[in-house]
Short mmCIF file of C-alpha atoms in Angstrom, two decimals:
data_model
loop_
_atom_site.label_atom_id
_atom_site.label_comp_id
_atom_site.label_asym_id
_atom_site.label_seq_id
_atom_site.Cartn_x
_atom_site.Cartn_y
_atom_site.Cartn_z
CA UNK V 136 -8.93 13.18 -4.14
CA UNK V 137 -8.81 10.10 -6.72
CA UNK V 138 -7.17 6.96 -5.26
CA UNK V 139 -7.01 3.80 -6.65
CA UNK V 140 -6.69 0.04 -6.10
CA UNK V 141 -5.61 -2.46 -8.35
CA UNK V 142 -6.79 -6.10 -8.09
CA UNK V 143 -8.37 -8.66 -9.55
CA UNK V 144 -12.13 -7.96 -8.54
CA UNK V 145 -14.30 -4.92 -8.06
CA UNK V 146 -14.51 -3.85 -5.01
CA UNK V 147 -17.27 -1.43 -4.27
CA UNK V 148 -16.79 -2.09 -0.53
CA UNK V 149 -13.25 -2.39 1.12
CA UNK V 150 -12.19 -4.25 3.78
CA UNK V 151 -9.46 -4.20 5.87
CA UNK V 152 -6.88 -7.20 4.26
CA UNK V 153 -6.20 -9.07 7.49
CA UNK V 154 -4.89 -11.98 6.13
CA UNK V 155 -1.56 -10.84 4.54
CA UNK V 156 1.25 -10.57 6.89
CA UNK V 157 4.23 -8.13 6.17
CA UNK V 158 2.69 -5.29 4.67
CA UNK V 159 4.27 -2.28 5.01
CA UNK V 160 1.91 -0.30 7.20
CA UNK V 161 0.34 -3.25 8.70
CA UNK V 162 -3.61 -4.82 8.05
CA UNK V 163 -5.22 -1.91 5.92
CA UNK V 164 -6.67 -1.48 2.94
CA UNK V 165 -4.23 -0.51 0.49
CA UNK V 166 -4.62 2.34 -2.47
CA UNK V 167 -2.34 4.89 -4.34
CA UNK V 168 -2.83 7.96 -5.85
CA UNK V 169 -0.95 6.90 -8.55
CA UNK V 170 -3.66 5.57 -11.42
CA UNK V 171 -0.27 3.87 -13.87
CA UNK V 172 0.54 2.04 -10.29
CA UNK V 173 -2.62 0.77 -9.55
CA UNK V 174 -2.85 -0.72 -13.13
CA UNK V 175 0.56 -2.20 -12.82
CA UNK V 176 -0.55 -3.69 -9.15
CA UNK V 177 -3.45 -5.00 -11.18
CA UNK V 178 -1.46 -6.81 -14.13
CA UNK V 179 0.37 -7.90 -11.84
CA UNK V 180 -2.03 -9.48 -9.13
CA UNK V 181 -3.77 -10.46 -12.63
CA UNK V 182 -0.46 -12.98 -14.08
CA UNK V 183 0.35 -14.20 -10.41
CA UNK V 184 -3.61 -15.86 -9.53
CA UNK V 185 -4.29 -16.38 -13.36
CA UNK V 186 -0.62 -19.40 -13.05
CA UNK V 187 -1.88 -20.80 -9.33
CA UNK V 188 -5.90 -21.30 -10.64
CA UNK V 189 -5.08 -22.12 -14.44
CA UNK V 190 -7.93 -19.54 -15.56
CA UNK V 191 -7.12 -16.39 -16.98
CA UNK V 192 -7.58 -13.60 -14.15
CA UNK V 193 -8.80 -9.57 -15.25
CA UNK V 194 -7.03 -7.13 -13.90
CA UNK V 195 -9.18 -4.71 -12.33
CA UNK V 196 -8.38 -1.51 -11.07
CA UNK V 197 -11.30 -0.09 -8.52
CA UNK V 198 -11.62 4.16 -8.27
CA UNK V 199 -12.79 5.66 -5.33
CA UNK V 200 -13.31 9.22 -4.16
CA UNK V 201 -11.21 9.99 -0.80
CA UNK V 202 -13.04 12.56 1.48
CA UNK V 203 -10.25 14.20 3.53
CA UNK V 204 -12.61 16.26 5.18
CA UNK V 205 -13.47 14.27 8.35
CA UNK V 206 -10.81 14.12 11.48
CA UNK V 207 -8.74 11.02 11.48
CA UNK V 208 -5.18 10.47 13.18
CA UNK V 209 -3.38 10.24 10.24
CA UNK V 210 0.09 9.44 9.33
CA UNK V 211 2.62 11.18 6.76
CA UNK V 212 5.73 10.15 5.81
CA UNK V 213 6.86 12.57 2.83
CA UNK V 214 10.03 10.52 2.37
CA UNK V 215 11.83 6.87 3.21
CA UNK V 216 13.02 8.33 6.56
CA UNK V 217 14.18 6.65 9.86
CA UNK V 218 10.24 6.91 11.20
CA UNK V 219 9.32 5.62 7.90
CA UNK V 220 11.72 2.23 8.29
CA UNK V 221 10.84 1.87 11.75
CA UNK V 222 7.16 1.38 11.26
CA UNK V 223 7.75 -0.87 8.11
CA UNK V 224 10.15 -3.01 9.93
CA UNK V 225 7.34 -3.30 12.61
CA UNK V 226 4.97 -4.13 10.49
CA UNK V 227 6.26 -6.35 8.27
CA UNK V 228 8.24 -8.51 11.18
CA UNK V 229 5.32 -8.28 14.13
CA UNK V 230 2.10 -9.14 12.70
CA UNK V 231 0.54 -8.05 16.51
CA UNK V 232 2.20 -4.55 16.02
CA UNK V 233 -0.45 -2.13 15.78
CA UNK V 234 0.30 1.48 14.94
CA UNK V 235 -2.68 3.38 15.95
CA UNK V 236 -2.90 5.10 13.13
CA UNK V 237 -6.13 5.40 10.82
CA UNK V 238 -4.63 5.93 7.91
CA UNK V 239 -1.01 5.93 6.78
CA UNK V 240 0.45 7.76 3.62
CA UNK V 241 3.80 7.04 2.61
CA UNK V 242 6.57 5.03 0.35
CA UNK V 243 6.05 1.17 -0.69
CA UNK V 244 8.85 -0.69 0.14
CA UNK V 245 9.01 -2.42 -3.64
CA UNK V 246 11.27 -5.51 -4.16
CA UNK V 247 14.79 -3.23 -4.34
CA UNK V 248 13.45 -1.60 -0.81
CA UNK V 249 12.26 -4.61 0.16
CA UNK V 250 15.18 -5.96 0.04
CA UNK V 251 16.75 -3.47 2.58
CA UNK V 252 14.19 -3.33 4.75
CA UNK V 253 15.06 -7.21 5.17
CA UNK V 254 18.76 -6.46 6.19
CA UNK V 255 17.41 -3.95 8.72
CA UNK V 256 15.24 -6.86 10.17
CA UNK V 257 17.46 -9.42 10.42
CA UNK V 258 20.03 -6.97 11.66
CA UNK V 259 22.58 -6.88 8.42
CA UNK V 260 21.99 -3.35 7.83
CA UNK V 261 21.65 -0.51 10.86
CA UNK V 262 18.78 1.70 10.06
CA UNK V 263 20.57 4.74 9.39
CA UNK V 264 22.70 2.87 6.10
CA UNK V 265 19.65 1.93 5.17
CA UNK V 266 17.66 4.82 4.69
CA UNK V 267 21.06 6.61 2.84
CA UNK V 268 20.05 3.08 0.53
CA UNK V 269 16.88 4.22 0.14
CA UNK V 270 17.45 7.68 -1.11
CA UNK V 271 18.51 6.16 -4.71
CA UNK V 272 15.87 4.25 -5.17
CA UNK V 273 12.63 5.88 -6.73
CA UNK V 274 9.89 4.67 -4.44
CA UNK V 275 6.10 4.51 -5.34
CA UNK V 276 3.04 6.01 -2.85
CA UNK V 277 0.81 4.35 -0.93
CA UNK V 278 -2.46 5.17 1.26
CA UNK V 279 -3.17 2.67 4.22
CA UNK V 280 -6.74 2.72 5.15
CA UNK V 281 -6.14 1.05 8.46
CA UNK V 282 -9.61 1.23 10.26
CA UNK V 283 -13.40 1.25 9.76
CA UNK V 284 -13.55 4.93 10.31
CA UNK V 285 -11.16 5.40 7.36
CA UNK V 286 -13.01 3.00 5.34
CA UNK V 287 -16.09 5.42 5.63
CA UNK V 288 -13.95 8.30 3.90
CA UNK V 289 -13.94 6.08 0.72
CA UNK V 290 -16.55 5.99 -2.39
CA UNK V 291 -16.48 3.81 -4.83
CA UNK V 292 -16.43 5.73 -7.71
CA UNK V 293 -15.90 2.91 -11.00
CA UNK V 294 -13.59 -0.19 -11.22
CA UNK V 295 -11.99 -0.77 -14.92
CA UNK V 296 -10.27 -3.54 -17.16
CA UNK V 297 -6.73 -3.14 -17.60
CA UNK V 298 -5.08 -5.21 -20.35
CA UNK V 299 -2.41 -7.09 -19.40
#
């Protein structure tokens, strides 16, 4: 399977992003098997460094070839359910929370989620109201590779130019 990750650089070796607190599924690296999403990610990542370092950024987004083959504890969540709040809330409010997963699937909590996930966290919302919220909103995927071993299942496969 084809997943992709948008950026500003090629990557032809991921890493595990430790230095980013409140991401959904915790430190992982992040991908999508949606190629439109990882080109928006891209343009997006792109505008945002391109106004802090005055230079005109690329957007980038990297291909690589996911090898489902091997036996990894791995974590699905189809839909924004209860399961699927609790671990974001987790995540994005304990940065020592670890899951024990090796890789996660699932929904991104985008800014409109976001935004309920943070009444859920600062205890505005109860969980249940929120993921009624959630079933309106139309929620992008995402693919946590959370550990070496699910590093190893990736190739890199080519990394293109999106214009912005």
């Amino acid at each position: 399977m084809l997943v992709y990750h948008g950026t500003t650089l090629e990557i032809q070796h991921p890493k595990i992003i430790t230095n980013e607190i409140g991401r959904d599924f915790g430190f992982a690296f992040y991908t999508t098997d949606i190629k439109e999403q990882a080109e928006r990610w891209a343009v997006r990542r792109a505008k945002i460094l391109s106004r802090i370092s005055s230079k005109k950024e690329q957007a980038i987004v990297n291909v690589y070839e996911w090898r489902e083959d091997h036996i990894l504890n791995e974590k699905i969540f189809r839909s924004a359910s209860l399961d699927w709040l609790d671990m974001v809330v987790k995540c994005r409010s304990d940065a020592g929370y670890q899951h024990g997963y090796d890789i996660v699937t699932g929904k991104i909590a985008n800014d409109n989620v976001g935004e309920t996930v943070s009444y859920v966290v600062q205890g505005i919302m109860r969980k249940e109201d929120a993921v009624e919220r959630l079933k309106f909103e139309k929620i992008n995927n995402q693919i946590a590779f959370c550990t070496e071993a699910a590093l190893r299942e990736l190739t890199f496969v080519e990394s293109y130019i999106v214009e912005a």
